[in-house]
Structures are given as C-alpha cells and as structure tokens.
Amino acid sequence: SIQSLKSSLFSHIAKCTQSKENKLAVITRLCLALASLAVQTRWNDVFQDLSGNIMRGTTPEYQAKSALIVLEFVKVLPEECFNKNLVVPSDRREDFIRALDHSIPYIFQFVGELASGPLGNDVAVQETIFRSLISWIRYTDIKSSDLAKFPIFRAAFNAVKSPDLFEVAIDFLVEILRTYRNPEKSMDVVQVMVPNAMALEPMYLESISKGDEDVALGLCRLFTEMGESYLNLLMWEQVNRQE
C-alpha cells in the first residue's frame, strides 16, 4: 500500500541519519523517491511530515545529518515536481505546484531557523541551504517582497567572501537575477541586489591584482548577469541624468 511505502522510505531515510557514512548518492535517491511519491499521490504536506519525523535528534552530529537530509529533500522536491519524465496527470502536477507555492513560508521558516541556529556555522549546511533555495527560486512563485526581506538573501553577499561558499553564493545570486529580471515587478529585489553587488567591486579589483582568476570570473559573471537583467533600468537612469 501507499502508506507502507511511505513508512519504508521514512525508515530508510532515518537509517541514514544514524549511519557514520555520508552516502550522498543514496540520500539523494531516497529523497527523489519520496518526492516522486509525494507528487503522484498529492502528499502535499510531505515536507512537514519528513522534517517532523527525523529532526528530533539531540546530538549535534545527528542534527547536522538530519538537517542535510531534509535540505536535500527540499532541493529535489520542486525539481521532481517539474520533471517531465515523471508521468502524472497534468491536473495532479498543477495541484502539487500550487501546494509548493503554499509551502514557501514553511520552507523559509525552516531554512531561516537552521541558518540562524547552531548549525548555521556548518559549511556543509550553509552550502546545502543555498542549493535548496536555488531550486525553490527557479521553480516556485516566491514573491519578490518576501525574498527581499529574507535574511539569507543578504547573507549571500557575505558568503561570497568565503572561499568555501563563494561558488554556491554566486550561483544563488545569479539565479535570483535570472528569475527576477523585470525591475518594475521586482524592485524590492533590485534595491537589495544592486548596492550589495556593487559593494563587491573592491573584492573584484583585489582578485584581478592577485591574479585570482576563479574569483574574478565568478564576480564578473554576477556583474554581467546584473547588467543584462537590469539593462532597461540602467538605461532609464542614464537618460534621466542626461536630462
């Protein structure tokens, strides 16, 4: 039955939290199976069920493993919903897409609490937070006003300065630029993005002087994407200055 399948998946995922080995490939496959089952069966509260089921450990090691597993599931859930290889009736997929949009506040709360808590200093947790949010920004309908107020948006600019988080933080910011390309509809995001991105110019100049090609290319990618996304806005400001 479906219920026994749910229980079996939860049982296998729970075993991963107790294992001394971090088998990411196994965890990802289990998360994909759970996400696929959720989409096919209209299991709309699957995130709440999973997080409530395994985020009960008391030791820091258990909590860290549990958090990484839930974050991996958060990442793959919208990806699997939009996976065209997953054969589900269109109305069922559309229902689940709406359910994902309704889940955004829960995801923001969960991720925000992780980031601000003791696990927020764990680099692996920080990286997985950004990866999971990239997926939600790409596939779900997050209001620009909500994203602009989300502390992790601003935290990404500090993460850019960390060698361990530089690449994923750039990916995260670029995804925001690609998703919220229309300044008229997402001025809240523009007002956070532009000044914080421009404040990275000294870092870019330093990377050039030191010959740090990876950092220079990453920042150049961010600046280029911002220029392309906000070209009309920049041109409008230029015209106003000339007048």
JSON list of C-alpha atoms in Angstrom, two decimals:
[
{"chain": "A", "resi": 1, "resn": "SER", "atom": "CA", "xyz": [0.00, 0.00, 0.00]},
{"chain": "A", "resi": 2, "resn": "ILE", "atom": "CA", "xyz": [0.96, 3.64, -0.30]},
{"chain": "A", "resi": 3, "resn": "GLN", "atom": "CA", "xyz": [1.14, 4.00, 3.48]},
{"chain": "A", "resi": 4, "resn": "SER", "atom": "CA", "xyz": [3.59, 1.10, 3.78]},
{"chain": "A", "resi": 5, "resn": "LEU", "atom": "CA", "xyz": [5.71, 2.62, 1.01]},
{"chain": "A", "resi": 6, "resn": "LYS", "atom": "CA", "xyz": [5.78, 5.94, 2.87]},
{"chain": "A", "resi": 7, "resn": "SER", "atom": "CA", "xyz": [6.79, 4.18, 6.08]},
{"chain": "A", "resi": 8, "resn": "SER", "atom": "CA", "xyz": [9.50, 2.22, 4.27]},
{"chain": "A", "resi": 9, "resn": "LEU", "atom": "CA", "xyz": [11.02, 5.38, 2.74]},
{"chain": "A", "resi": 10, "resn": "PHE", "atom": "CA", "xyz": [10.96, 7.15, 6.10]},
{"chain": "A", "resi": 11, "resn": "SER", "atom": "CA", "xyz": [12.62, 4.13, 7.71]},
{"chain": "A", "resi": 12, "resn": "HIS", "atom": "CA", "xyz": [15.45, 4.07, 5.14]},
{"chain": "A", "resi": 13, "resn": "ILE", "atom": "CA", "xyz": [15.95, 7.84, 5.44]},
{"chain": "A", "resi": 14, "resn": "ALA", "atom": "CA", "xyz": [16.05, 7.58, 9.25]},
{"chain": "A", "resi": 15, "resn": "LYS", "atom": "CA", "xyz": [18.81, 4.95, 8.94]},
{"chain": "A", "resi": 16, "resn": "CYS", "atom": "CA", "xyz": [20.89, 7.47, 7.00]},
{"chain": "A", "resi": 17, "resn": "THR", "atom": "CA", "xyz": [20.82, 9.84, 9.99]},
{"chain": "A", "resi": 18, "resn": "GLN", "atom": "CA", "xyz": [22.28, 7.08, 12.17]},
{"chain": "A", "resi": 19, "resn": "SER", "atom": "CA", "xyz": [24.94, 5.95, 9.71]},
{"chain": "A", "resi": 20, "resn": "LYS", "atom": "CA", "xyz": [28.53, 7.02, 10.25]},
{"chain": "A", "resi": 21, "resn": "GLU", "atom": "CA", "xyz": [28.97, 7.33, 6.49]},
{"chain": "A", "resi": 22, "resn": "ASN", "atom": "CA", "xyz": [27.53, 10.18, 4.45]},
{"chain": "A", "resi": 23, "resn": "LYS", "atom": "CA", "xyz": [26.38, 8.42, 1.28]},
{"chain": "A", "resi": 24, "resn": "LEU", "atom": "CA", "xyz": [25.06, 11.43, -0.60]},
{"chain": "A", "resi": 25, "resn": "ALA", "atom": "CA", "xyz": [24.09, 9.41, -3.68]},
{"chain": "A", "resi": 26, "resn": "VAL", "atom": "CA", "xyz": [21.91, 7.10, -1.56]},
{"chain": "A", "resi": 27, "resn": "ILE", "atom": "CA", "xyz": [20.35, 10.02, 0.29]},
{"chain": "A", "resi": 28, "resn": "THR", "atom": "CA", "xyz": [19.58, 11.81, -2.98]},
{"chain": "A", "resi": 29, "resn": "ARG", "atom": "CA", "xyz": [17.94, 8.69, -4.45]},
{"chain": "A", "resi": 30, "resn": "LEU", "atom": "CA", "xyz": [15.78, 8.24, -1.35]},
{"chain": "A", "resi": 31, "resn": "CYS", "atom": "CA", "xyz": [14.78, 11.91, -1.45]},
{"chain": "A", "resi": 32, "resn": "LEU", "atom": "CA", "xyz": [13.91, 11.63, -5.14]},
{"chain": "A", "resi": 33, "resn": "ALA", "atom": "CA", "xyz": [11.79, 8.55, -4.46]},
{"chain": "A", "resi": 34, "resn": "LEU", "atom": "CA", "xyz": [9.98, 10.37, -1.66]},
{"chain": "A", "resi": 35, "resn": "ALA", "atom": "CA", "xyz": [9.44, 13.46, -3.81]},
{"chain": "A", "resi": 36, "resn": "SER", "atom": "CA", "xyz": [8.16, 11.36, -6.70]},
{"chain": "A", "resi": 37, "resn": "LEU", "atom": "CA", "xyz": [5.71, 9.57, -4.40]},
{"chain": "A", "resi": 38, "resn": "ALA", "atom": "CA", "xyz": [4.52, 12.90, -2.99]},
{"chain": "A", "resi": 39, "resn": "VAL", "atom": "CA", "xyz": [3.78, 14.34, -6.43]},
{"chain": "A", "resi": 40, "resn": "GLN", "atom": "CA", "xyz": [2.00, 11.21, -7.62]},
{"chain": "A", "resi": 41, "resn": "THR", "atom": "CA", "xyz": [-0.17, 10.84, -4.50]},
{"chain": "A", "resi": 42, "resn": "ARG", "atom": "CA", "xyz": [-0.94, 14.50, -3.71]},
{"chain": "A", "resi": 43, "resn": "TRP", "atom": "CA", "xyz": [1.07, 14.20, -0.50]},
{"chain": "A", "resi": 44, "resn": "ASN", "atom": "CA", "xyz": [1.12, 17.98, -0.08]},
{"chain": "A", "resi": 45, "resn": "ASP", "atom": "CA", "xyz": [2.45, 18.09, 3.48]},
{"chain": "A", "resi": 46, "resn": "VAL", "atom": "CA", "xyz": [5.34, 15.74, 2.81]},
{"chain": "A", "resi": 47, "resn": "PHE", "atom": "CA", "xyz": [7.94, 18.33, 3.89]},
{"chain": "A", "resi": 48, "resn": "GLN", "atom": "CA", "xyz": [6.31, 18.83, 7.28]},
{"chain": "A", "resi": 49, "resn": "ASP", "atom": "CA", "xyz": [5.99, 15.05, 7.72]},
{"chain": "A", "resi": 50, "resn": "LEU", "atom": "CA", "xyz": [9.65, 14.41, 6.85]},
{"chain": "A", "resi": 51, "resn": "SER", "atom": "CA", "xyz": [11.11, 17.22, 8.95]},
{"chain": "A", "resi": 52, "resn": "GLY", "atom": "CA", "xyz": [8.90, 16.28, 11.90]},
{"chain": "A", "resi": 53, "resn": "ASN", "atom": "CA", "xyz": [9.89, 12.64, 11.52]},
{"chain": "A", "resi": 54, "resn": "ILE", "atom": "CA", "xyz": [13.67, 12.94, 11.53]},
{"chain": "A", "resi": 55, "resn": "MET", "atom": "CA", "xyz": [14.53, 16.34, 13.06]},
{"chain": "A", "resi": 56, "resn": "ARG", "atom": "CA", "xyz": [14.20, 15.01, 16.59]},
{"chain": "A", "resi": 57, "resn": "GLY", "atom": "CA", "xyz": [17.77, 14.11, 17.43]},
{"chain": "A", "resi": 58, "resn": "THR", "atom": "CA", "xyz": [19.57, 15.64, 20.38]},
{"chain": "A", "resi": 59, "resn": "THR", "atom": "CA", "xyz": [23.25, 15.25, 19.47]},
{"chain": "A", "resi": 60, "resn": "PRO", "atom": "CA", "xyz": [24.86, 17.87, 17.19]},
{"chain": "A", "resi": 61, "resn": "GLU", "atom": "CA", "xyz": [26.05, 15.15, 14.79]},
{"chain": "A", "resi": 62, "resn": "TYR", "atom": "CA", "xyz": [22.54, 13.70, 14.44]},
{"chain": "A", "resi": 63, "resn": "GLN", "atom": "CA", "xyz": [21.02, 17.15, 13.98]},
{"chain": "A", "resi": 64, "resn": "ALA", "atom": "CA", "xyz": [23.56, 18.04, 11.29]},
{"chain": "A", "resi": 65, "resn": "LYS", "atom": "CA", "xyz": [22.91, 14.82, 9.34]},
{"chain": "A", "resi": 66, "resn": "SER", "atom": "CA", "xyz": [19.15, 15.24, 9.68]},
{"chain": "A", "resi": 67, "resn": "ALA", "atom": "CA", "xyz": [19.33, 18.84, 8.51]},
{"chain": "A", "resi": 68, "resn": "LEU", "atom": "CA", "xyz": [21.39, 17.91, 5.44]},
{"chain": "A", "resi": 69, "resn": "ILE", "atom": "CA", "xyz": [18.91, 15.18, 4.51]},
{"chain": "A", "resi": 70, "resn": "VAL", "atom": "CA", "xyz": [15.87, 17.46, 4.87]},
{"chain": "A", "resi": 71, "resn": "LEU", "atom": "CA", "xyz": [17.65, 20.18, 2.89]},
{"chain": "A", "resi": 72, "resn": "GLU", "atom": "CA", "xyz": [18.46, 17.69, 0.13]},
{"chain": "A", "resi": 73, "resn": "PHE", "atom": "CA", "xyz": [14.78, 16.79, 0.03]},
{"chain": "A", "resi": 74, "resn": "VAL", "atom": "CA", "xyz": [13.85, 20.48, -0.07]},
{"chain": "A", "resi": 75, "resn": "LYS", "atom": "CA", "xyz": [16.15, 20.83, -3.08]},
{"chain": "A", "resi": 76, "resn": "VAL", "atom": "CA", "xyz": [14.80, 17.89, -5.09]},
{"chain": "A", "resi": 77, "resn": "LEU", "atom": "CA", "xyz": [11.10, 18.32, -4.31]},
{"chain": "A", "resi": 78, "resn": "PRO", "atom": "CA", "xyz": [10.33, 21.14, -6.80]},
{"chain": "A", "resi": 79, "resn": "GLU", "atom": "CA", "xyz": [12.78, 19.67, -9.31]},
{"chain": "A", "resi": 80, "resn": "GLU", "atom": "CA", "xyz": [10.90, 16.37, -9.26]},
{"chain": "A", "resi": 81, "resn": "CYS", "atom": "CA", "xyz": [7.53, 18.10, -9.48]},
{"chain": "A", "resi": 82, "resn": "PHE", "atom": "CA", "xyz": [8.64, 19.77, -12.73]},
{"chain": "A", "resi": 83, "resn": "ASN", "atom": "CA", "xyz": [10.40, 16.65, -14.04]},
{"chain": "A", "resi": 84, "resn": "LYS", "atom": "CA", "xyz": [8.66, 15.83, -17.33]},
{"chain": "A", "resi": 85, "resn": "ASN", "atom": "CA", "xyz": [9.91, 12.24, -17.10]},
{"chain": "A", "resi": 86, "resn": "LEU", "atom": "CA", "xyz": [7.66, 11.76, -14.08]},
{"chain": "A", "resi": 87, "resn": "VAL", "atom": "CA", "xyz": [4.39, 10.52, -15.54]},
{"chain": "A", "resi": 88, "resn": "VAL", "atom": "CA", "xyz": [1.47, 12.09, -13.64]},
{"chain": "A", "resi": 89, "resn": "PRO", "atom": "CA", "xyz": [-1.81, 13.61, -14.80]},
{"chain": "A", "resi": 90, "resn": "SER", "atom": "CA", "xyz": [-1.43, 17.32, -15.58]},
{"chain": "A", "resi": 91, "resn": "ASP", "atom": "CA", "xyz": [-4.09, 18.33, -13.06]},
{"chain": "A", "resi": 92, "resn": "ARG", "atom": "CA", "xyz": [-2.29, 16.43, -10.30]},
{"chain": "A", "resi": 93, "resn": "ARG", "atom": "CA", "xyz": [1.02, 18.11, -11.18]},
{"chain": "A", "resi": 94, "resn": "GLU", "atom": "CA", "xyz": [-0.66, 21.52, -11.20]},
{"chain": "A", "resi": 95, "resn": "ASP", "atom": "CA", "xyz": [-2.23, 20.82, -7.81]},
{"chain": "A", "resi": 96, "resn": "PHE", "atom": "CA", "xyz": [1.19, 19.96, -6.41]},
{"chain": "A", "resi": 97, "resn": "ILE", "atom": "CA", "xyz": [2.75, 23.09, -7.91]},
{"chain": "A", "resi": 98, "resn": "ARG", "atom": "CA", "xyz": [0.15, 25.13, -6.05]},
{"chain": "A", "resi": 99, "resn": "ALA", "atom": "CA", "xyz": [0.93, 23.15, -2.91]},
{"chain": "A", "resi": 100, "resn": "LEU", "atom": "CA", "xyz": [4.61, 24.00, -3.32]},
{"chain": "A", "resi": 101, "resn": "ASP", "atom": "CA", "xyz": [3.78, 27.70, -3.53]},
{"chain": "A", "resi": 102, "resn": "HIS", "atom": "CA", "xyz": [1.72, 27.40, -0.35]},
{"chain": "A", "resi": 103, "resn": "SER", "atom": "CA", "xyz": [4.69, 25.68, 1.33]},
{"chain": "A", "resi": 104, "resn": "ILE", "atom": "CA", "xyz": [7.08, 28.59, 0.74]},
{"chain": "A", "resi": 105, "resn": "PRO", "atom": "CA", "xyz": [6.53, 30.16, 4.21]},
{"chain": "A", "resi": 106, "resn": "TYR", "atom": "CA", "xyz": [7.29, 26.79, 5.88]},
{"chain": "A", "resi": 107, "resn": "ILE", "atom": "CA", "xyz": [10.46, 26.38, 3.79]},
{"chain": "A", "resi": 108, "resn": "PHE", "atom": "CA", "xyz": [11.62, 29.92, 4.57]},
{"chain": "A", "resi": 109, "resn": "GLN", "atom": "CA", "xyz": [10.97, 29.39, 8.27]},
{"chain": "A", "resi": 110, "resn": "PHE", "atom": "CA", "xyz": [12.78, 26.04, 8.38]},
{"chain": "A", "resi": 111, "resn": "VAL", "atom": "CA", "xyz": [15.79, 27.27, 6.42]},
{"chain": "A", "resi": 112, "resn": "GLY", "atom": "CA", "xyz": [15.91, 30.56, 8.34]},
{"chain": "A", "resi": 113, "resn": "GLU", "atom": "CA", "xyz": [15.93, 28.76, 11.69]},
{"chain": "A", "resi": 114, "resn": "LEU", "atom": "CA", "xyz": [18.69, 26.45, 10.52]},
{"chain": "A", "resi": 115, "resn": "ALA", "atom": "CA", "xyz": [20.80, 29.34, 9.28]},
{"chain": "A", "resi": 116, "resn": "SER", "atom": "CA", "xyz": [20.41, 31.36, 12.48]},
{"chain": "A", "resi": 117, "resn": "GLY", "atom": "CA", "xyz": [20.86, 28.37, 14.82]},
{"chain": "A", "resi": 118, "resn": "PRO", "atom": "CA", "xyz": [23.97, 26.38, 15.86]},
{"chain": "A", "resi": 119, "resn": "LEU", "atom": "CA", "xyz": [24.04, 24.51, 12.54]},
{"chain": "A", "resi": 120, "resn": "GLY", "atom": "CA", "xyz": [24.24, 27.82, 10.68]},
{"chain": "A", "resi": 121, "resn": "ASN", "atom": "CA", "xyz": [28.03, 27.76, 11.13]},
{"chain": "A", "resi": 122, "resn": "ASP", "atom": "CA", "xyz": [28.37, 24.37, 9.45]},
{"chain": "A", "resi": 123, "resn": "VAL", "atom": "CA", "xyz": [29.75, 24.96, 5.94]},
{"chain": "A", "resi": 124, "resn": "ALA", "atom": "CA", "xyz": [28.04, 21.85, 4.53]},
{"chain": "A", "resi": 125, "resn": "VAL", "atom": "CA", "xyz": [24.69, 23.03, 5.92]},
{"chain": "A", "resi": 126, "resn": "GLN", "atom": "CA", "xyz": [25.24, 26.55, 4.58]},
{"chain": "A", "resi": 127, "resn": "GLU", "atom": "CA", "xyz": [26.08, 25.24, 1.11]},
{"chain": "A", "resi": 128, "resn": "THR", "atom": "CA", "xyz": [23.06, 22.93, 1.05]},
{"chain": "A", "resi": 129, "resn": "ILE", "atom": "CA", "xyz": [20.79, 25.78, 2.17]},
{"chain": "A", "resi": 130, "resn": "PHE", "atom": "CA", "xyz": [21.84, 27.82, -0.85]},
{"chain": "A", "resi": 131, "resn": "ARG", "atom": "CA", "xyz": [21.48, 24.82, -3.20]},
{"chain": "A", "resi": 132, "resn": "SER", "atom": "CA", "xyz": [17.99, 24.07, -1.91]},
{"chain": "A", "resi": 133, "resn": "LEU", "atom": "CA", "xyz": [16.87, 27.70, -2.21]},
{"chain": "A", "resi": 134, "resn": "ILE", "atom": "CA", "xyz": [18.15, 27.91, -5.79]},
{"chain": "A", "resi": 135, "resn": "SER", "atom": "CA", "xyz": [15.70, 25.15, -6.64]},
{"chain": "A", "resi": 136, "resn": "TRP", "atom": "CA", "xyz": [12.77, 26.96, -4.99]},
{"chain": "A", "resi": 137, "resn": "ILE", "atom": "CA", "xyz": [13.64, 30.28, -6.61]},
{"chain": "A", "resi": 138, "resn": "ARG", "atom": "CA", "xyz": [13.80, 28.59, -10.01]},
{"chain": "A", "resi": 139, "resn": "TYR", "atom": "CA", "xyz": [10.61, 26.57, -9.80]},
{"chain": "A", "resi": 140, "resn": "THR", "atom": "CA", "xyz": [8.20, 28.20, -7.34]},
{"chain": "A", "resi": 141, "resn": "ASP", "atom": "CA", "xyz": [6.45, 31.54, -7.17]},
{"chain": "A", "resi": 142, "resn": "ILE", "atom": "CA", "xyz": [8.26, 33.38, -4.39]},
{"chain": "A", "resi": 143, "resn": "LYS", "atom": "CA", "xyz": [7.07, 36.97, -4.12]},
{"chain": "A", "resi": 144, "resn": "SER", "atom": "CA", "xyz": [9.87, 39.48, -4.67]},
{"chain": "A", "resi": 145, "resn": "SER", "atom": "CA", "xyz": [8.86, 41.32, -1.50]},
{"chain": "A", "resi": 146, "resn": "ASP", "atom": "CA", "xyz": [9.24, 38.13, 0.56]},
{"chain": "A", "resi": 147, "resn": "LEU", "atom": "CA", "xyz": [12.61, 37.31, -1.00]},
{"chain": "A", "resi": 148, "resn": "ALA", "atom": "CA", "xyz": [13.89, 40.84, -0.41]},
{"chain": "A", "resi": 149, "resn": "LYS", "atom": "CA", "xyz": [13.09, 40.52, 3.31]},
{"chain": "A", "resi": 150, "resn": "PHE", "atom": "CA", "xyz": [14.60, 37.05, 3.63]},
{"chain": "A", "resi": 151, "resn": "PRO", "atom": "CA", "xyz": [17.87, 37.35, 5.64]},
{"chain": "A", "resi": 152, "resn": "ILE", "atom": "CA", "xyz": [19.61, 34.64, 3.61]},
{"chain": "A", "resi": 153, "resn": "PHE", "atom": "CA", "xyz": [19.40, 36.86, 0.51]},
{"chain": "A", "resi": 154, "resn": "ARG", "atom": "CA", "xyz": [21.63, 39.43, 2.18]},
{"chain": "A", "resi": 155, "resn": "ALA", "atom": "CA", "xyz": [23.74, 36.74, 3.82]},
{"chain": "A", "resi": 156, "resn": "ALA", "atom": "CA", "xyz": [24.70, 35.50, 0.35]},
{"chain": "A", "resi": 157, "resn": "PHE", "atom": "CA", "xyz": [26.81, 38.62, -0.21]},
{"chain": "A", "resi": 158, "resn": "ASN", "atom": "CA", "xyz": [28.85, 37.77, 2.90]},
{"chain": "A", "resi": 159, "resn": "ALA", "atom": "CA", "xyz": [29.06, 34.15, 1.74]},
{"chain": "A", "resi": 160, "resn": "VAL", "atom": "CA", "xyz": [30.66, 35.37, -1.49]},
{"chain": "A", "resi": 161, "resn": "LYS", "atom": "CA", "xyz": [33.64, 36.43, 0.64]},
{"chain": "A", "resi": 162, "resn": "SER", "atom": "CA", "xyz": [34.09, 32.88, 1.98]},
{"chain": "A", "resi": 163, "resn": "PRO", "atom": "CA", "xyz": [36.28, 30.62, -0.19]},
{"chain": "A", "resi": 164, "resn": "ASP", "atom": "CA", "xyz": [34.19, 27.59, 0.81]},
{"chain": "A", "resi": 165, "resn": "LEU", "atom": "CA", "xyz": [30.88, 29.23, -0.17]},
{"chain": "A", "resi": 166, "resn": "PHE", "atom": "CA", "xyz": [31.94, 31.54, -2.99]},
{"chain": "A", "resi": 167, "resn": "GLU", "atom": "CA", "xyz": [30.74, 29.38, -5.90]},
{"chain": "A", "resi": 168, "resn": "VAL", "atom": "CA", "xyz": [27.35, 28.44, -4.44]},
{"chain": "A", "resi": 169, "resn": "ALA", "atom": "CA", "xyz": [26.69, 32.01, -3.28]},
{"chain": "A", "resi": 170, "resn": "ILE", "atom": "CA", "xyz": [27.37, 33.31, -6.81]},
{"chain": "A", "resi": 171, "resn": "ASP", "atom": "CA", "xyz": [25.06, 30.62, -8.22]},
{"chain": "A", "resi": 172, "resn": "PHE", "atom": "CA", "xyz": [22.37, 31.67, -5.76]},
{"chain": "A", "resi": 173, "resn": "LEU", "atom": "CA", "xyz": [22.60, 35.37, -6.63]},
{"chain": "A", "resi": 174, "resn": "VAL", "atom": "CA", "xyz": [22.71, 34.69, -10.37]},
{"chain": "A", "resi": 175, "resn": "GLU", "atom": "CA", "xyz": [19.59, 32.54, -10.08]},
{"chain": "A", "resi": 176, "resn": "ILE", "atom": "CA", "xyz": [17.81, 35.44, -8.37]},
{"chain": "A", "resi": 177, "resn": "LEU", "atom": "CA", "xyz": [18.85, 37.78, -11.18]},
{"chain": "A", "resi": 178, "resn": "ARG", "atom": "CA", "xyz": [17.60, 35.37, -13.84]},
{"chain": "A", "resi": 179, "resn": "THR", "atom": "CA", "xyz": [14.28, 34.80, -12.09]},
{"chain": "A", "resi": 180, "resn": "TYR", "atom": "CA", "xyz": [13.55, 38.41, -11.15]},
{"chain": "A", "resi": 181, "resn": "ARG", "atom": "CA", "xyz": [14.62, 40.08, -14.38]},
{"chain": "A", "resi": 182, "resn": "ASN", "atom": "CA", "xyz": [11.85, 42.68, -14.56]},
{"chain": "A", "resi": 183, "resn": "PRO", "atom": "CA", "xyz": [12.76, 45.61, -12.27]},
{"chain": "A", "resi": 184, "resn": "GLU", "atom": "CA", "xyz": [9.24, 47.02, -12.46]},
{"chain": "A", "resi": 185, "resn": "LYS", "atom": "CA", "xyz": [7.82, 43.85, -10.90]},
{"chain": "A", "resi": 186, "resn": "SER", "atom": "CA", "xyz": [10.68, 43.14, -8.51]},
{"chain": "A", "resi": 187, "resn": "MET", "atom": "CA", "xyz": [12.03, 46.49, -7.33]},
{"chain": "A", "resi": 188, "resn": "ASP", "atom": "CA", "xyz": [12.29, 45.08, -3.80]},
{"chain": "A", "resi": 189, "resn": "VAL", "atom": "CA", "xyz": [14.90, 42.62, -5.06]},
{"chain": "A", "resi": 190, "resn": "VAL", "atom": "CA", "xyz": [16.68, 45.28, -7.13]},
{"chain": "A", "resi": 191, "resn": "GLN", "atom": "CA", "xyz": [17.06, 47.51, -4.09]},
{"chain": "A", "resi": 192, "resn": "VAL", "atom": "CA", "xyz": [18.84, 44.71, -2.23]},
{"chain": "A", "resi": 193, "resn": "MET", "atom": "CA", "xyz": [20.81, 43.32, -5.16]},
{"chain": "A", "resi": 194, "resn": "VAL", "atom": "CA", "xyz": [22.36, 46.41, -6.73]},
{"chain": "A", "resi": 195, "resn": "PRO", "atom": "CA", "xyz": [24.03, 48.12, -3.74]},
{"chain": "A", "resi": 196, "resn": "ASN", "atom": "CA", "xyz": [25.23, 44.85, -2.22]},
{"chain": "A", "resi": 197, "resn": "ALA", "atom": "CA", "xyz": [26.59, 43.56, -5.53]},
{"chain": "A", "resi": 198, "resn": "MET", "atom": "CA", "xyz": [28.34, 46.86, -6.27]},
{"chain": "A", "resi": 199, "resn": "ALA", "atom": "CA", "xyz": [29.92, 46.72, -2.82]},
{"chain": "A", "resi": 200, "resn": "LEU", "atom": "CA", "xyz": [31.83, 43.68, -4.07]},
{"chain": "A", "resi": 201, "resn": "GLU", "atom": "CA", "xyz": [33.82, 45.79, -6.54]},
{"chain": "A", "resi": 202, "resn": "PRO", "atom": "CA", "xyz": [36.89, 46.08, -4.21]},
{"chain": "A", "resi": 203, "resn": "MET", "atom": "CA", "xyz": [36.92, 42.28, -3.96]},
{"chain": "A", "resi": 204, "resn": "TYR", "atom": "CA", "xyz": [36.86, 42.05, -7.75]},
{"chain": "A", "resi": 205, "resn": "LEU", "atom": "CA", "xyz": [39.73, 44.54, -8.11]},
{"chain": "A", "resi": 206, "resn": "GLU", "atom": "CA", "xyz": [41.74, 42.69, -5.48]},
{"chain": "A", "resi": 207, "resn": "SER", "atom": "CA", "xyz": [41.20, 39.38, -7.29]},
{"chain": "A", "resi": 208, "resn": "ILE", "atom": "CA", "xyz": [42.50, 40.98, -10.50]},
{"chain": "A", "resi": 209, "resn": "SER", "atom": "CA", "xyz": [45.60, 42.35, -8.79]},
{"chain": "A", "resi": 210, "resn": "LYS", "atom": "CA", "xyz": [46.32, 38.98, -7.15]},
{"chain": "A", "resi": 211, "resn": "GLY", "atom": "CA", "xyz": [45.65, 37.02, -10.32]},
{"chain": "A", "resi": 212, "resn": "ASP", "atom": "CA", "xyz": [42.85, 35.03, -8.67]},
{"chain": "A", "resi": 213, "resn": "GLU", "atom": "CA", "xyz": [41.09, 34.04, -11.87]},
{"chain": "A", "resi": 214, "resn": "ASP", "atom": "CA", "xyz": [38.33, 31.94, -10.27]},
{"chain": "A", "resi": 215, "resn": "VAL", "atom": "CA", "xyz": [37.13, 34.77, -8.04]},
{"chain": "A", "resi": 216, "resn": "ALA", "atom": "CA", "xyz": [37.45, 37.36, -10.80]},
{"chain": "A", "resi": 217, "resn": "LEU", "atom": "CA", "xyz": [35.42, 35.23, -13.24]},
{"chain": "A", "resi": 218, "resn": "GLY", "atom": "CA", "xyz": [32.77, 34.47, -10.62]},
{"chain": "A", "resi": 219, "resn": "LEU", "atom": "CA", "xyz": [32.27, 38.12, -9.76]},
{"chain": "A", "resi": 220, "resn": "CYS", "atom": "CA", "xyz": [32.36, 39.08, -13.42]},
{"chain": "A", "resi": 221, "resn": "ARG", "atom": "CA", "xyz": [29.58, 36.56, -14.00]},
{"chain": "A", "resi": 222, "resn": "LEU", "atom": "CA", "xyz": [27.50, 38.22, -11.28]},
{"chain": "A", "resi": 223, "resn": "PHE", "atom": "CA", "xyz": [28.10, 41.74, -12.60]},
{"chain": "A", "resi": 224, "resn": "THR", "atom": "CA", "xyz": [27.36, 40.69, -16.19]},
{"chain": "A", "resi": 225, "resn": "GLU", "atom": "CA", "xyz": [24.12, 38.97, -15.20]},
{"chain": "A", "resi": 226, "resn": "MET", "atom": "CA", "xyz": [23.06, 42.04, -13.23]},
{"chain": "A", "resi": 227, "resn": "GLY", "atom": "CA", "xyz": [23.82, 44.31, -16.17]},
{"chain": "A", "resi": 228, "resn": "GLU", "atom": "CA", "xyz": [21.76, 42.14, -18.53]},
{"chain": "A", "resi": 229, "resn": "SER", "atom": "CA", "xyz": [18.85, 41.79, -16.11]},
{"chain": "A", "resi": 230, "resn": "TYR", "atom": "CA", "xyz": [18.64, 45.47, -15.26]},
{"chain": "A", "resi": 231, "resn": "LEU", "atom": "CA", "xyz": [19.69, 46.93, -18.62]},
{"chain": "A", "resi": 232, "resn": "ASN", "atom": "CA", "xyz": [16.45, 48.86, -19.14]},
{"chain": "A", "resi": 233, "resn": "LEU", "atom": "CA", "xyz": [16.61, 50.28, -15.63]},
{"chain": "A", "resi": 234, "resn": "LEU", "atom": "CA", "xyz": [20.23, 51.37, -16.09]},
{"chain": "A", "resi": 235, "resn": "MET", "atom": "CA", "xyz": [19.45, 52.98, -19.45]},
{"chain": "A", "resi": 236, "resn": "TRP", "atom": "CA", "xyz": [16.45, 54.82, -17.95]},
{"chain": "A", "resi": 237, "resn": "GLU", "atom": "CA", "xyz": [18.63, 56.20, -15.15]},
{"chain": "A", "resi": 238, "resn": "GLN", "atom": "CA", "xyz": [21.26, 57.27, -17.69]},
{"chain": "A", "resi": 239, "resn": "VAL", "atom": "CA", "xyz": [18.65, 59.15, -19.75]},
{"chain": "A", "resi": 240, "resn": "ASN", "atom": "CA", "xyz": [17.37, 60.88, -16.63]},
{"chain": "A", "resi": 241, "resn": "ARG", "atom": "CA", "xyz": [20.87, 62.01, -15.72]},
{"chain": "A", "resi": 242, "resn": "GLN", "atom": "CA", "xyz": [21.40, 63.45, -19.19]},
{"chain": "A", "resi": 243, "resn": "GLU", "atom": "CA", "xyz": [18.14, 65.38, -18.93]}
]
